[in-house]
XYZ file of N, CA and C in Angstrom:
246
model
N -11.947 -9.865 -118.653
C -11.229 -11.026 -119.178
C -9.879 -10.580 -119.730
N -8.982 -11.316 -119.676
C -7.632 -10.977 -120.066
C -7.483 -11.413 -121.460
N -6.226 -11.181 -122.197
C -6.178 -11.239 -123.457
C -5.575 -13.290 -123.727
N -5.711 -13.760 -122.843
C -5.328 -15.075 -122.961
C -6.641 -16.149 -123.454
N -7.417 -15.371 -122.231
C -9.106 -16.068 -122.496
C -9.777 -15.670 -123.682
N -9.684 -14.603 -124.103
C -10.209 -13.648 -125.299
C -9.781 -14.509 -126.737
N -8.291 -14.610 -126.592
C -7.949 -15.682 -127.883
C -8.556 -16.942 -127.792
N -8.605 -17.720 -126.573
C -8.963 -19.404 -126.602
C -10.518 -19.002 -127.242
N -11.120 -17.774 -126.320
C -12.989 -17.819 -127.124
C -12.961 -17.599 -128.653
N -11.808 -16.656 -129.220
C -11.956 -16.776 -130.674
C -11.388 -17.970 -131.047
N -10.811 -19.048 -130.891
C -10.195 -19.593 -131.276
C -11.238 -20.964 -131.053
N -12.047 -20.874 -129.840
C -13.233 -21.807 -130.177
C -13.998 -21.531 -131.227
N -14.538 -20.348 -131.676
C -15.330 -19.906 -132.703
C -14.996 -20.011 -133.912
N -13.566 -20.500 -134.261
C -12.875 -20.180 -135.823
C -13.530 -21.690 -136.335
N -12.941 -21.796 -137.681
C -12.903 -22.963 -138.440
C -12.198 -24.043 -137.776
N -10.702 -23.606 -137.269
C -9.722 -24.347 -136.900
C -9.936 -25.328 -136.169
N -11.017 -24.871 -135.041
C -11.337 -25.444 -133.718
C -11.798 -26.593 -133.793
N -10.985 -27.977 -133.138
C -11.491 -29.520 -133.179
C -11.978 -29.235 -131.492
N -13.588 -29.935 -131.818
C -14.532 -30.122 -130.343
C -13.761 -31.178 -129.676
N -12.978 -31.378 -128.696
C -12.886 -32.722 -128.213
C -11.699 -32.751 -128.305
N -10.266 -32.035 -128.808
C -9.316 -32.421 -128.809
C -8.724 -31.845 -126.931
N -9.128 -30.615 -126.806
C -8.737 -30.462 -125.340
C -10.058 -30.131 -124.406
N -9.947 -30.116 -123.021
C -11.214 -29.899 -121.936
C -9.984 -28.715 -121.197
N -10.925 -28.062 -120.590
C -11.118 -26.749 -119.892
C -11.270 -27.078 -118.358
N -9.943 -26.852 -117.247
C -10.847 -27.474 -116.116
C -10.699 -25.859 -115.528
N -11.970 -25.611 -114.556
C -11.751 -24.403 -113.820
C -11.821 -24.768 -112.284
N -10.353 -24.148 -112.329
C -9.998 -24.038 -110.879
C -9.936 -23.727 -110.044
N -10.159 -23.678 -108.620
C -10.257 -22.954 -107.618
C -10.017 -23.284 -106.510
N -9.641 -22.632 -105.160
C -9.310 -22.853 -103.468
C -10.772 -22.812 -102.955
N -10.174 -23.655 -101.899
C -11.749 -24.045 -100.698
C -10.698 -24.165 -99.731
N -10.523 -23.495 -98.456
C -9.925 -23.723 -97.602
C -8.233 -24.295 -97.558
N -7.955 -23.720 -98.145
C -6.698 -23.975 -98.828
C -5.792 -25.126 -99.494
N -7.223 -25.695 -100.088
C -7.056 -27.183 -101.314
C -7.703 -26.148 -102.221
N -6.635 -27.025 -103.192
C -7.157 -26.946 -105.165
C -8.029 -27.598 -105.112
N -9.499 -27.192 -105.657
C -10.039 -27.899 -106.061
C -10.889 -27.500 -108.027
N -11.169 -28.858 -108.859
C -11.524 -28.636 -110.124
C -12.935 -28.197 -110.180
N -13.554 -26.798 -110.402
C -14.571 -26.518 -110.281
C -15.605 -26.622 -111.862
N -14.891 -27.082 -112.122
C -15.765 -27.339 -114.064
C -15.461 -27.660 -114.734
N -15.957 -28.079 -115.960
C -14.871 -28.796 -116.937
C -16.015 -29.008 -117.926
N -15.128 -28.542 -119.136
C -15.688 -28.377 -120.033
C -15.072 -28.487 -121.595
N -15.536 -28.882 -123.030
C -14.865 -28.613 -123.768
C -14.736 -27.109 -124.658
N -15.332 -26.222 -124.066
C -14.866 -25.123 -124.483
C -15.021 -23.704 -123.092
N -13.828 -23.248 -123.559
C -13.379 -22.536 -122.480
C -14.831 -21.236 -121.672
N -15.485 -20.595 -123.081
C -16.552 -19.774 -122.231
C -17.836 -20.602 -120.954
N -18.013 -21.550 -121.639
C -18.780 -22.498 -120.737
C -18.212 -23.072 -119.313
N -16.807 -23.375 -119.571
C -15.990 -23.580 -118.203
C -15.670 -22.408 -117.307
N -16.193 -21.115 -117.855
C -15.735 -20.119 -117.360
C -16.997 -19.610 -116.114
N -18.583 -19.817 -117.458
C -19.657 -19.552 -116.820
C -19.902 -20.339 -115.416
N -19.507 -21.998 -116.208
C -19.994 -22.823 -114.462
C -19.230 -22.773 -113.368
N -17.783 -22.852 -113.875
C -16.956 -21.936 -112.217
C -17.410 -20.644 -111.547
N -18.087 -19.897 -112.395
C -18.324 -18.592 -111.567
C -19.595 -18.866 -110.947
N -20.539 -19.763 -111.577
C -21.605 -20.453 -111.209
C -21.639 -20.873 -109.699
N -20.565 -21.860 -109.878
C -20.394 -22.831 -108.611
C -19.289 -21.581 -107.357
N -18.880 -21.067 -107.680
C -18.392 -19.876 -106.983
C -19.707 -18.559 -106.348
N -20.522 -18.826 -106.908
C -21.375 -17.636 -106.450
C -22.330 -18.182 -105.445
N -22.522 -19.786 -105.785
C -23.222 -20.254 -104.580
C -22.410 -20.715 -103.296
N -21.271 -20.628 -103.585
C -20.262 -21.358 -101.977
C -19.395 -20.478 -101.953
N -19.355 -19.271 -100.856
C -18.959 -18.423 -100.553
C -17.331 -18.736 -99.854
N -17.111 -20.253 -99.691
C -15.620 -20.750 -99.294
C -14.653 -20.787 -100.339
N -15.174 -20.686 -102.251
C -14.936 -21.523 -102.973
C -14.378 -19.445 -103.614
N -12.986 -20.389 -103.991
C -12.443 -18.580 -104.844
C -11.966 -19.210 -106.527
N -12.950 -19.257 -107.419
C -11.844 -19.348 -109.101
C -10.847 -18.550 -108.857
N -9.489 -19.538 -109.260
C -8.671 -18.803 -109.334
C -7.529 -18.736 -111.018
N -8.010 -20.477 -112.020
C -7.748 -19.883 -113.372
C -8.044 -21.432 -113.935
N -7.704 -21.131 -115.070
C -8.366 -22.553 -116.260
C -6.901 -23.201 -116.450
N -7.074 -24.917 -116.293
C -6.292 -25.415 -116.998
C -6.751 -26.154 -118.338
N -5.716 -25.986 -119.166
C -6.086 -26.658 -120.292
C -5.284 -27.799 -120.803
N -6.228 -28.687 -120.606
C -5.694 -30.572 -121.099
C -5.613 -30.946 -122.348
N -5.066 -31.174 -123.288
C -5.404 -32.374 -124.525
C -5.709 -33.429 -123.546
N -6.810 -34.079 -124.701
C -7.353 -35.576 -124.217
C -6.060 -36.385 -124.258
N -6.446 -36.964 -123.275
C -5.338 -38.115 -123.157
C -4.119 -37.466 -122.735
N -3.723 -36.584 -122.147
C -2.645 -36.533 -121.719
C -2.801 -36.089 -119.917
N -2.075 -36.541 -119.334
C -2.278 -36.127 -117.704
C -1.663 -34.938 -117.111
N -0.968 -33.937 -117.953
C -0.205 -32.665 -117.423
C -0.968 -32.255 -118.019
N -1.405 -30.933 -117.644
C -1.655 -29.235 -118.539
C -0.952 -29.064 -119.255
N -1.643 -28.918 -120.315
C -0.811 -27.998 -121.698
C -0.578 -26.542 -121.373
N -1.276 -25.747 -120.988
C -1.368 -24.426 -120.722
C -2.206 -24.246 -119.239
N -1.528 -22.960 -118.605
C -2.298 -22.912 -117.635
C -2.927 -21.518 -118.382
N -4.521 -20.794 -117.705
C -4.921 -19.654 -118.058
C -5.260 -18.619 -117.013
N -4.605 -17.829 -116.524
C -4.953 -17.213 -115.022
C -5.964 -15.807 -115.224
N -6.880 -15.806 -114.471
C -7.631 -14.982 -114.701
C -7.634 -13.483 -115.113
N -6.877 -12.853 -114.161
C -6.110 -11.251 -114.425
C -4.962 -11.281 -115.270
């Protein structure tokens, strides 16, 4: 894990952390479409079911997390894996 993902997991774990203010989507290629492979409100769980859904469909490559505030339709942050 890179040092990007490492902060969002402490940063789920602190005091600070509001459940519900942003979702976690994990992303990935299938034949050369984006597609949203998970989604979640905290980033280790979005991490587990993309690799999840990646280990059973051998077409399907994670390639990194976007991260939404509710209610808004752009990414706040993108998170790339390496």
């Amino acid at each position: 894990m890179n040092s990007d993902i490492i902060s969002e997991i402490e940063h789920s774990k602190s005091d600070n952390f509001q459940l519900g203010e942003y979702i976690y989507m994990g992303m990935g290629l299938t034949r050369g479409h984006r597609i949203c492979m998970s989604v979640a409100y905290k980033i280790d769980y979005c991490i587990k079911k993309a690799k999840q859904f990646e280990e059973i469909n051998n077409d399907v490559t994670f390639t990194h997390i976007n991260k939404v505030k509710i209610g808004e339709l752009e990414r706040s942050r993108k998170i790339l894996l390496n």
